[in-house]
XYZ file of C-alpha atoms in Angstrom:
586
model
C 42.168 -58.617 39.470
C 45.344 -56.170 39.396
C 44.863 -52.917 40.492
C 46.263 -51.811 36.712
C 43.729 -53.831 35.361
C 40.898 -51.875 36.902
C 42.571 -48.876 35.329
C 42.560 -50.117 32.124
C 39.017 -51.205 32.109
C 38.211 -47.891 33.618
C 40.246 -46.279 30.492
C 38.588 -48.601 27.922
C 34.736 -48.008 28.858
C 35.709 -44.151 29.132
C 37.156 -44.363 25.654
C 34.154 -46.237 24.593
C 31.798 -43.703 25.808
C 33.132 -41.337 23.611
C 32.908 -42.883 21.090
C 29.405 -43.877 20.898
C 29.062 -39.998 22.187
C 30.792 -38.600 19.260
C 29.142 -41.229 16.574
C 25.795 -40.453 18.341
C 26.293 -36.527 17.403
C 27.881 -37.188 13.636
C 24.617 -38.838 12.763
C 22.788 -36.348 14.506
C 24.444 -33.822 12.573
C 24.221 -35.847 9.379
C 20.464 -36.419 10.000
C 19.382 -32.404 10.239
C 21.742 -31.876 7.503
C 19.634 -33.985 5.037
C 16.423 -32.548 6.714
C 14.866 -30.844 3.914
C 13.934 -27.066 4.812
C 13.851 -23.698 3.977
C 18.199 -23.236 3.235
C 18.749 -26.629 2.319
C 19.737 -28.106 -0.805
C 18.075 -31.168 -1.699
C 14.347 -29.425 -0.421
C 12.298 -29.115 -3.329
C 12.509 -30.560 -7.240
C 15.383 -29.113 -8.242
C 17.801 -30.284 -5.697
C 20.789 -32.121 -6.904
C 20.976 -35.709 -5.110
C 23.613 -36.105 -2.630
C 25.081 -32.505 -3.588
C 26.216 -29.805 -0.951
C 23.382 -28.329 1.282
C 22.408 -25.166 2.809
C 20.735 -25.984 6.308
C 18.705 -23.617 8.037
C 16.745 -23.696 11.494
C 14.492 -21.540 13.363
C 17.780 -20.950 15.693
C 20.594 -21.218 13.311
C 22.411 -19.609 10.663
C 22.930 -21.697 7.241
C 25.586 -23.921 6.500
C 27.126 -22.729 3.216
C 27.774 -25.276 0.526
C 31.189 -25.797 -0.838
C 30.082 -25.936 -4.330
C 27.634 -24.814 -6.421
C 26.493 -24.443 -10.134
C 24.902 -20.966 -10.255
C 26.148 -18.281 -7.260
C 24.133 -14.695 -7.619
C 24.859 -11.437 -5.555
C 22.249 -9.542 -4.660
C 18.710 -10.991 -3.391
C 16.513 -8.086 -5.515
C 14.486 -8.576 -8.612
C 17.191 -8.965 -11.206
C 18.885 -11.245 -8.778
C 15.866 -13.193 -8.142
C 15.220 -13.141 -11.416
C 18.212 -15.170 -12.523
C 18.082 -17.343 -9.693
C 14.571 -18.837 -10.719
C 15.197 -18.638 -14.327
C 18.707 -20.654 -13.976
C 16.827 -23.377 -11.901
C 14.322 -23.470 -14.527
C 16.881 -24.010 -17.148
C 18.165 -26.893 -14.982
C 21.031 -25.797 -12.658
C 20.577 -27.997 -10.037
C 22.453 -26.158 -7.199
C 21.816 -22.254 -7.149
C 22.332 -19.889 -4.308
C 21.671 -16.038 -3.747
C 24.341 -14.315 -1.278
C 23.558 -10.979 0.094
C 25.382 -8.918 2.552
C 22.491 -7.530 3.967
C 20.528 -9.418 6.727
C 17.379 -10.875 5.965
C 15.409 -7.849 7.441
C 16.788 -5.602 4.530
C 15.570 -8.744 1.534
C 15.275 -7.725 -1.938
C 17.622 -4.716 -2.422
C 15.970 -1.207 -3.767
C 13.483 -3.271 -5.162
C 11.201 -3.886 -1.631
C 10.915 -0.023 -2.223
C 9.418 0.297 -5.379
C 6.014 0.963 -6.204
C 6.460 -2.367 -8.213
C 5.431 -1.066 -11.590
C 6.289 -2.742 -14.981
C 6.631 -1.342 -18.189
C 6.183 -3.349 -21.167
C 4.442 -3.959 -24.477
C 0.800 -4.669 -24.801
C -2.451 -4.410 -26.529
C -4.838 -3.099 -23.839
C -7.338 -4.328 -21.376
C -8.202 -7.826 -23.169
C -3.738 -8.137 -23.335
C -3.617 -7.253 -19.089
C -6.680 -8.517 -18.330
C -5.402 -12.422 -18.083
C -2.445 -11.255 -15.592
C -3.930 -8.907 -12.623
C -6.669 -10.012 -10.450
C -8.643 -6.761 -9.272
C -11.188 -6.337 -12.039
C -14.814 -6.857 -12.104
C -17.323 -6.322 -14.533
C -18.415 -2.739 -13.367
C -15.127 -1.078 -13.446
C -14.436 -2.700 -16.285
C -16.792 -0.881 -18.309
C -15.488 2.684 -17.572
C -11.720 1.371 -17.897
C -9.889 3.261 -20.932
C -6.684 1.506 -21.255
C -4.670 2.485 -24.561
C -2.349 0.079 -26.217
C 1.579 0.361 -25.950
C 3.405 -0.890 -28.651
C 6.750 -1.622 -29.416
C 7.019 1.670 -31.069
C 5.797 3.605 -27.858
C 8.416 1.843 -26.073
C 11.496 2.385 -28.099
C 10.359 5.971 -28.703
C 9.897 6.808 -24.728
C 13.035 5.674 -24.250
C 14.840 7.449 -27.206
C 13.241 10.629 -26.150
C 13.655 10.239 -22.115
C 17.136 9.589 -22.089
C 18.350 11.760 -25.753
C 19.433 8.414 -27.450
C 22.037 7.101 -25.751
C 20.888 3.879 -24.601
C 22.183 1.409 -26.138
C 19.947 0.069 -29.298
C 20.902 -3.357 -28.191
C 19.856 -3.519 -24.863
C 16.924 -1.485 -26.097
C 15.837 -4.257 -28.063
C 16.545 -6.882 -25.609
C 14.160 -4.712 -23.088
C 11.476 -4.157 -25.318
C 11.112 -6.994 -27.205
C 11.092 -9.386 -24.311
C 9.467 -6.882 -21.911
C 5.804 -8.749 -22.452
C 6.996 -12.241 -21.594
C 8.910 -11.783 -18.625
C 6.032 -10.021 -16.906
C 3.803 -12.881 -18.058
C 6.421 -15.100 -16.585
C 6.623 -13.614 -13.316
C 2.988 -13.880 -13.330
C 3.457 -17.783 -14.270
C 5.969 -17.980 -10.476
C 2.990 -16.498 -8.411
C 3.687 -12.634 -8.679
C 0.654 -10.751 -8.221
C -0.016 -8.250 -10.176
C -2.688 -5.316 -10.177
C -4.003 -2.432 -12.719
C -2.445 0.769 -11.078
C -5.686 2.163 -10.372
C -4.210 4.472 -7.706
C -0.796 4.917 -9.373
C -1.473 5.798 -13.150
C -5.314 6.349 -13.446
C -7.152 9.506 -13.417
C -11.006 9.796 -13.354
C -12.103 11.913 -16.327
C -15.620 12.426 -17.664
C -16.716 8.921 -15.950
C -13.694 7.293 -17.588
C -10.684 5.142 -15.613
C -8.162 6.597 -17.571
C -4.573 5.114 -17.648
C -1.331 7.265 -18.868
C 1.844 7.054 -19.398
C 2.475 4.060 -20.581
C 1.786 2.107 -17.357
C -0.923 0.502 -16.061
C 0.413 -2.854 -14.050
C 2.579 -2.768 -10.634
C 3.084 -5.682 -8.014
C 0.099 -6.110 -6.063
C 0.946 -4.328 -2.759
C 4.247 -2.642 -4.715
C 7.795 -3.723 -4.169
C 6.899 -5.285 -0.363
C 4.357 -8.154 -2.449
C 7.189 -8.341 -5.865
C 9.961 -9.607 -3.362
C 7.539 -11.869 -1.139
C 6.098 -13.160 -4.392
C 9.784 -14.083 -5.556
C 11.166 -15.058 -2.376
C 8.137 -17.701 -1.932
C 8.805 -18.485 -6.029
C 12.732 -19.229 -5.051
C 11.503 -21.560 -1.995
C 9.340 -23.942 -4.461
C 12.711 -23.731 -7.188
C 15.424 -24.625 -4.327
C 16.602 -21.806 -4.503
C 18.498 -20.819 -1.667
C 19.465 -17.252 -0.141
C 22.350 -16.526 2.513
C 21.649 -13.271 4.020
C 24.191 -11.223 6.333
C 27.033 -12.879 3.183
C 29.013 -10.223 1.455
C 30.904 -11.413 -1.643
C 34.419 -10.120 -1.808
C 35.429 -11.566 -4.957
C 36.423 -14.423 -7.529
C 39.447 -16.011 -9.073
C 39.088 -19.001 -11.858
C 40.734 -22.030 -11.682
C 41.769 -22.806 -15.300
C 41.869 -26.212 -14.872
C 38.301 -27.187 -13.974
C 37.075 -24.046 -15.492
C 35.208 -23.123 -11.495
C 35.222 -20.210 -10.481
C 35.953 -19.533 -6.651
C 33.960 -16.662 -4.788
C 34.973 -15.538 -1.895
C 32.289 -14.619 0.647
C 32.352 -13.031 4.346
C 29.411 -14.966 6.140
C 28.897 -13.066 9.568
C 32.954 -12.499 9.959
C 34.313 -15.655 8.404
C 35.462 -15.927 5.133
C 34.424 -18.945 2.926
C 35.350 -20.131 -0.634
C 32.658 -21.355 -2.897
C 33.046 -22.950 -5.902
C 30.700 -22.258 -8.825
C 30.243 -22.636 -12.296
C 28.830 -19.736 -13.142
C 28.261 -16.237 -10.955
C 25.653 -13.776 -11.649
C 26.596 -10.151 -10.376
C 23.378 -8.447 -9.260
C 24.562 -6.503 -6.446
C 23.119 -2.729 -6.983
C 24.590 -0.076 -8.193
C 26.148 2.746 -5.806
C 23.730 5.082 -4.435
C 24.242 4.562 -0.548
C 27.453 5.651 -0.936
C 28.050 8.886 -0.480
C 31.829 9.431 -1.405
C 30.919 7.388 -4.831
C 28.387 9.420 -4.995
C 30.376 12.562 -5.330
C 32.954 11.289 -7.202
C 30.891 10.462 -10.074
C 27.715 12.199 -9.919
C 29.493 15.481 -8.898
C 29.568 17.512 -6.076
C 26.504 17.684 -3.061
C 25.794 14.467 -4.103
C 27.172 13.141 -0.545
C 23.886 15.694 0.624
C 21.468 13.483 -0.904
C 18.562 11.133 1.176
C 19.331 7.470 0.126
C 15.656 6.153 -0.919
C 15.666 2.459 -0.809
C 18.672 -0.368 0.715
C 21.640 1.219 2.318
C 23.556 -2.054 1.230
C 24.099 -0.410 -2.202
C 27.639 0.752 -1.766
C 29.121 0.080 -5.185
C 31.709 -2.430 -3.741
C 31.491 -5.423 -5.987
C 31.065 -2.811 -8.921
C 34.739 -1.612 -8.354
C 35.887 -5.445 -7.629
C 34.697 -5.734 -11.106
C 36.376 -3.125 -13.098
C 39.686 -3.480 -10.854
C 39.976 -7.464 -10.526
C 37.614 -9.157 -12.996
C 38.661 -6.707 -16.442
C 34.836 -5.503 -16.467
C 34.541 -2.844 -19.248
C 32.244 0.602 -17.555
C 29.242 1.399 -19.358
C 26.908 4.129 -19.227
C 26.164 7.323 -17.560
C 28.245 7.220 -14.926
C 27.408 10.935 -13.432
C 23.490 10.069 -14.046
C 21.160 8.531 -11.682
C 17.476 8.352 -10.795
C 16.546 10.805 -7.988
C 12.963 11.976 -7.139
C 11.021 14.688 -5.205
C 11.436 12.866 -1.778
C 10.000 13.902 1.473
C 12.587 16.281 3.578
C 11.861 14.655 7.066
C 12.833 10.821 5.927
C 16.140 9.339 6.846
C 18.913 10.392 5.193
C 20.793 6.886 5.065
C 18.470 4.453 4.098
C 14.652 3.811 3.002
C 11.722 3.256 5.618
C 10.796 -0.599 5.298
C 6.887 0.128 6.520
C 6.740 3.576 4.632
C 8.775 2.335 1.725
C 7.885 4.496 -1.602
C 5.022 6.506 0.361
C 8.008 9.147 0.715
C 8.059 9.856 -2.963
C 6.072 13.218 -3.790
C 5.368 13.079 -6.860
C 2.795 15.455 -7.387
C 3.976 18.404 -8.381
C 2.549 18.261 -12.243
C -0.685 19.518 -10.230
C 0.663 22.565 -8.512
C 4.413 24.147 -8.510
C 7.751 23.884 -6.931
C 9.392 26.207 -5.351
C 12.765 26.699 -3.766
C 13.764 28.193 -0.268
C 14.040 31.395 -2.535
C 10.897 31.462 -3.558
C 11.544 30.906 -6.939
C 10.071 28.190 -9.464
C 13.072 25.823 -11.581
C 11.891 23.626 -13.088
C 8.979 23.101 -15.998
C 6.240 21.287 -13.695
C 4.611 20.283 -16.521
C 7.420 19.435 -18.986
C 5.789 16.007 -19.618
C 3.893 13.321 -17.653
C 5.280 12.495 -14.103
C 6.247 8.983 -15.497
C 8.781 10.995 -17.625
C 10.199 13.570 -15.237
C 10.176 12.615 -12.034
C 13.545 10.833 -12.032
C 15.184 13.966 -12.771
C 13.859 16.575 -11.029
C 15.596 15.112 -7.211
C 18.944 16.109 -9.197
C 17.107 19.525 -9.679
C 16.082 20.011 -5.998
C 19.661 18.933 -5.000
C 20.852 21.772 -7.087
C 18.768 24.269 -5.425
C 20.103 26.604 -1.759
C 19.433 24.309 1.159
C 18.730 21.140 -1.368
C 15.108 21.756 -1.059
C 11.808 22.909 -1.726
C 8.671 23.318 -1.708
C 5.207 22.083 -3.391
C 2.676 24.064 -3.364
C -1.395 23.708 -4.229
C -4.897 25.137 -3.846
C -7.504 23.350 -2.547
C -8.698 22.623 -6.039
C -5.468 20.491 -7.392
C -4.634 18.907 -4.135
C -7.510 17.026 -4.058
C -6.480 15.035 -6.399
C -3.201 14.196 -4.578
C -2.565 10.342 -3.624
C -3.616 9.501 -0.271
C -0.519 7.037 0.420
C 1.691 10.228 -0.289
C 0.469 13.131 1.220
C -2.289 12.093 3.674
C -1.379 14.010 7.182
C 0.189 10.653 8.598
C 2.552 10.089 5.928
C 4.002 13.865 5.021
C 3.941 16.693 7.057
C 1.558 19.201 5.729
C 1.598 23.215 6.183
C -2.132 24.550 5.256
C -3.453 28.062 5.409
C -6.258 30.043 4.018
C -4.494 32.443 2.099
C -1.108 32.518 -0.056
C 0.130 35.130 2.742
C -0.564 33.048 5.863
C 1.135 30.004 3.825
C 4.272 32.101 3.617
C 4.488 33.450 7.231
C 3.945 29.106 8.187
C 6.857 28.416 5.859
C 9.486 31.289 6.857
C 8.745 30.345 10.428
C 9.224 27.320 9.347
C 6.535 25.923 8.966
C 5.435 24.461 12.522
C 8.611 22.685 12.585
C 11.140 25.009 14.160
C 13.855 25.005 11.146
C 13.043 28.380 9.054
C 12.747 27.312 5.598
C 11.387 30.085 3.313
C 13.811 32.940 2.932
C 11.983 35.524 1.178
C 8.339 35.200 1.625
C 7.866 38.509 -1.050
C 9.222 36.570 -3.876
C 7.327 33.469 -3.159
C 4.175 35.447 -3.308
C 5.098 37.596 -6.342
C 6.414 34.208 -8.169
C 2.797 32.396 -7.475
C 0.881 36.056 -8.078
C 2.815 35.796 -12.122
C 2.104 32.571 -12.603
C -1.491 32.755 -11.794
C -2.067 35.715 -14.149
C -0.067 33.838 -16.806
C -2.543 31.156 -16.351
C -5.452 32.949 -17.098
C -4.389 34.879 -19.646
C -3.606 31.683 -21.512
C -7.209 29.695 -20.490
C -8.838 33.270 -22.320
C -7.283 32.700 -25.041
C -7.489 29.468 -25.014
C -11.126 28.383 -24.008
C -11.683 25.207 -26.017
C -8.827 23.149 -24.020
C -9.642 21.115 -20.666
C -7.876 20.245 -18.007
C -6.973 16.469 -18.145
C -4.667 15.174 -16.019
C -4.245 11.964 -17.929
C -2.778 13.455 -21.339
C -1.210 16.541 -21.691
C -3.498 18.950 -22.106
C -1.702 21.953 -23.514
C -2.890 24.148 -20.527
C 0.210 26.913 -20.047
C 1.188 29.685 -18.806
C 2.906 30.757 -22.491
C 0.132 33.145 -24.013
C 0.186 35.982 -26.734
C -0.386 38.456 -23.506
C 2.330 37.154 -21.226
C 4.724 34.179 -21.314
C 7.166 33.522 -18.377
C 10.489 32.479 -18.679
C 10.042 29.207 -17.107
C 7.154 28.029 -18.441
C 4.493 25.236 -16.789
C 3.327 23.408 -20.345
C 0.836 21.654 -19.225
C -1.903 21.662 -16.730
C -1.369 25.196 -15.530
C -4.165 25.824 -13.217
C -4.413 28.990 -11.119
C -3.859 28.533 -7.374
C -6.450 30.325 -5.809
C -8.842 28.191 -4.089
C -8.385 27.409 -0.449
C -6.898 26.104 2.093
C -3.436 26.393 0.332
C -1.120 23.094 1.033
C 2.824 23.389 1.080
C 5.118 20.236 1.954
C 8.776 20.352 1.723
C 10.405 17.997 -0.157
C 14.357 17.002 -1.028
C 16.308 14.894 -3.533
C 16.167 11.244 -3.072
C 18.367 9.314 -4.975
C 16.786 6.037 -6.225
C 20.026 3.888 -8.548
C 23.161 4.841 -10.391
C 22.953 4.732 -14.407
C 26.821 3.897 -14.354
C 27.111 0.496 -14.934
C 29.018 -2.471 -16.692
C 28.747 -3.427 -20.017
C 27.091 -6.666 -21.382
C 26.525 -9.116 -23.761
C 22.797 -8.164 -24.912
C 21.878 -11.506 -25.718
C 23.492 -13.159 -22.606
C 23.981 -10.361 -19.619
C 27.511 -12.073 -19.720
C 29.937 -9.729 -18.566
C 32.400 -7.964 -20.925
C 36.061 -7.309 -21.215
C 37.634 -3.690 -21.226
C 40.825 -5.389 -22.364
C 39.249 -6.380 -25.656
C 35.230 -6.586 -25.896
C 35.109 -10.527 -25.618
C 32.826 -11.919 -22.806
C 34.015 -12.793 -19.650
C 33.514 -16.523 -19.168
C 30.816 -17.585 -16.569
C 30.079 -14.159 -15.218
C 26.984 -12.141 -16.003
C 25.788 -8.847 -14.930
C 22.096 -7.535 -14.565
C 20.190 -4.762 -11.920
C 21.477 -1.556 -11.626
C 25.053 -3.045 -12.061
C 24.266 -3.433 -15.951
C 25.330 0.309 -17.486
C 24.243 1.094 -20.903
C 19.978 1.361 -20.893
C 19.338 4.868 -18.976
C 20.978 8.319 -19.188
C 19.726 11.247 -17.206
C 16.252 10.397 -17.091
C 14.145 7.379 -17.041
C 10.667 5.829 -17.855
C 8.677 5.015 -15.018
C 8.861 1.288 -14.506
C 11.329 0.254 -17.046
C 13.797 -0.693 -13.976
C 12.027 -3.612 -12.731
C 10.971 -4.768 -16.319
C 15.201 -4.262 -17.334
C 16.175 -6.274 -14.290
C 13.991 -9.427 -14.636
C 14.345 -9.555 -18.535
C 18.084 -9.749 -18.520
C 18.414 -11.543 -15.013
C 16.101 -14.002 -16.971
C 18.686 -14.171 -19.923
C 21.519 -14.119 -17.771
C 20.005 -17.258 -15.746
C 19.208 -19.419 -18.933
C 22.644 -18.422 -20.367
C 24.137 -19.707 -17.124
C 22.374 -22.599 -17.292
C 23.147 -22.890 -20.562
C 26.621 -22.948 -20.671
C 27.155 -25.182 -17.421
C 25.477 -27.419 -19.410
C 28.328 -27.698 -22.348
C 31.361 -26.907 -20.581
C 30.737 -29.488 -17.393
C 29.462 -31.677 -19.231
């Protein structure tokens, strides 16, 4: 045999081997790809046969699909929400992108204390839909009804009717089913014992309007979800930051642009679901609408809210603004946390929201703001714009040993806050003008401080002698001021105005957290679908829920109405999606 004979036989086994080296690794590929797992479409009942997959192992990223029927941004509540409710309407291929990595799941909602507001008719309505009652507690449990009425009027008065009576409505009359619905994916729920009971005269007695939150708060909500998404095939691509869309008028598609990890990718869907936060970890947005020292204020939950894909909408997509753009939700927050984003293990422990039992004072020693305007459910998302407003953006709370002992534990126990005690009013004011054992003087004029408590504590009496017949209650609002016949100050405390005189004395310093932006986009009420600012009409195949949905809250807020807003209309906007894939690709 030739010499160039050898060679070519050489050549042709070589060539061979690659081959059967390069078909060997195709299937290999093609095998894991059809692996069903925790990414992957085609795991799970809702997978569309022989459509495009997400593939995920313990050691690699996902594989994002080419094409899908329902796309949503944002991985929180409202997000979630219209993920599993578009699956359950039958869109077979839905997946969540959200910039942040999968340490940082479920937007601002991880941080909530996972309350829900909604419509019901007392213990026998909640009883079916939490699962820590027994018999024994049950006895002493005084649960009041909250009606439509209740609902529609808290939110009238809370936010000086401007909401929008549509999206009212929507929220209140749907409020009951979708928390029975997220009950029906595997969310569990609890009565708020610790949250929104007092005990009074032997009695469990629930206020302001709330009584159910997420078992373990917004840590259990986004597990709960998360696991509901895995058993719908519904799949999530974390560290993916949307960038935008353009329609193809032919096919009616819409492309999305994503950045996955540095590489951009184009995805084709038929319908995308905004539900990417609104823009309260960003601190120049933050001062150009809410006004100025905004930029000063500690961001409470995700620091992936940065209002991006809200100005993508009004600039690219012809989104019409809606709401209270200068408004947001801010709370008494504790001064030590970290300025740029929430604590994932201390989540909403940093909240201090006790002040209804004692008073607030700023670094001037001054009181600003009515303590006990209303029940905490009703003020405390306004008074961290208050704080901001005050010298230094702080201040302080401030108890005797009587009222702080009914503080909650997860808030102000030693571990979670730090605490300044003394056994008088003037050792409490020395701690906090040296700073109180921190090093950072705090309290600039100790006299006023003293006088300001000293006025308030006489007011208080004088008002309990001539009023003897009223109680403190904790649980209503008990008319206990510090307005009398004898003396009235000009900031009043309206309700549960006890003297401070019992020690040890407890002072903890607190700042303005901000929690979501009110400014928003405006919405079809019945569908979440996004609408026009050119002229009103919806904007085909997009919808818009979470704190990117303007038009429900202005100034203030009711406690809880934020989750309950997100997964009503992320429910509508997921059906509607569903929906209308349904008769337009057909």
């Amino acid at each position: 045999m030739s010499e160039a004979s050898d060679v070519l036989i050489f050549l042709g086994v070589l060539a061979l081997y690659y081959v059967i080296f390069f078909y060997q690794n195709t299937v290999s590929r093609l095998i894991s790809s059809l692996r069903p797992g925790v990414g992957g479409f085609g795991s799970g009942s809702g997978a569309a046969a022989g459509g495009a997959r997400i593939t995920t192992a313990a050691t690699t990223k996902p594989v994002l699909p080419s094409e899908v029927d329902v796309l949503i941004v944002g991985s929180g509540n409202a997000g979630l929400s219209a993920a599993l409710a578009a699956a359950q309407a039958g869109a077979r291929r839905v997946l969540v992108v959200d910039k942040c990595p999968e340490s940082w799941a479920g937007g601002n909602s991880y941080f909530t204390a996972g309350a829900y507001r909604f419509v019901h008719g007392g213990l026998d309505d909640v009883r079916p839909l939490v699962g820590n009652l027994d018999g024994v507690i049950e006895e002493k449990i005084d649960l009041p009804a909250y009606t439509h009425e209740d609902f529609e009027e808290d939110l009238r008065r809370v936010c000086g009717g401007r909401s929008d009576p549509r999206l009212v409505k929507a929220l209140v009359d749907e409020s009951a089913a979708a928390v029975r619905w997220l009950a029906r994916l595997g969310v569990r729920f609890h009565l708020s014992f610790n949250r929104q009971a007092y005990v009074v005269h032997g009695k469990i007695k629930f206020w302001g309007g709330l009584c159910v939150r997420a078992a373990e708060g917004g840590k259990s909500l986004v597990c709960d979800l998360q696991e509901a998404a895995r058993r719908h095939a519904v799949h999530v691509a974390y560290s993916t930051a949307f960038l935008g869309l353009e329609r193809d008028w032919t096919t009616g598609e819409l492309h999305v642009s994503v950045d996955a990890d540095g590489v951009r990718r184009t995805i084709a869907a038929k319908a995308v679901v905004l539900a990417a936060g609104g823009f309260e970890a960003n601190p120049r947005l933050r001062s150009q609408y809410l006004g100025p020292g905004w930029d000063m204020a500690l961001v409470r939950g995700t620091p992936y809210n940065t209002g991006e894909v809200l100005e993508m909408a009004m600039r690219c997509l012809d989104a019409a603004p809606a709401g209270n753009w200068s408004g947001c939700h801010s709370v008494a927050w504790d001064a030590r946390a970290d300025p740029l984003a929430g604590d994932r293990d201390a989540s909403n422990e940093l909240t201090k929201s006790g002040y209804p039992l004692g008073l607030m004072l700023n670094l001037d020693g001054v009181r600003f703001v009515d303590e006990g305007a209303d029940l905490r459910n009703y003020t405390y998302a306004r008074f961290g714009r208050a704080i901001l407003a005050q010298p230094g953006h702080a201040a302080f709370q401030v108890w005797d040993a009587q009222m702080s002992a009914w503080l909650r534990n997860e808030e102000y126990r030693p571990e979670r806050v730090h605490r300044v005690e003394a056994d008088t009013l003037e050792e409490l004011g020395d701690k906090l003008c040296a700073g109180g054992g921190t090093g950072v003087a705090t309290l600039r004029d100790k006299n006023a401080f003293l006088r300001t408590i000293r006025e308030y504590n006489q007011a208080a009496h004088l008002h309990r002698g001539e009023n003897p017949a009223l109680k403190w209650d904790p649980s209503i609002k008990d008319g206990l001021s510090t307005q009398s016949k004898a003396m009235q100050l000009d900031l009043p405390k309206s309700n549960w105005a006890m003297p401070l005189e019992k020690p040890p004395f407890l002072a903890v310093r607190v700042t303005c957290g901000i929690t979501f932006t009110f400014g928003g986009l405006k919405v079809d009420p019945a569908t979440a679908q996004l609408l026009r600012q050119s002229n009103g009409h919806p904007n085909r195949g997009i919808y818009c829920v979470g704190e990117m949905m303007g038009g429900l809250f202005y100034q203030n807020y009711p406690g809880g109405s934020g989750l309950t807003a997100g997964t009503v209309f992320g429910r509508r906007a997921g059906q509607a999606a569903a929906a209308a894939i349904k008769a337009d690709f057909k």
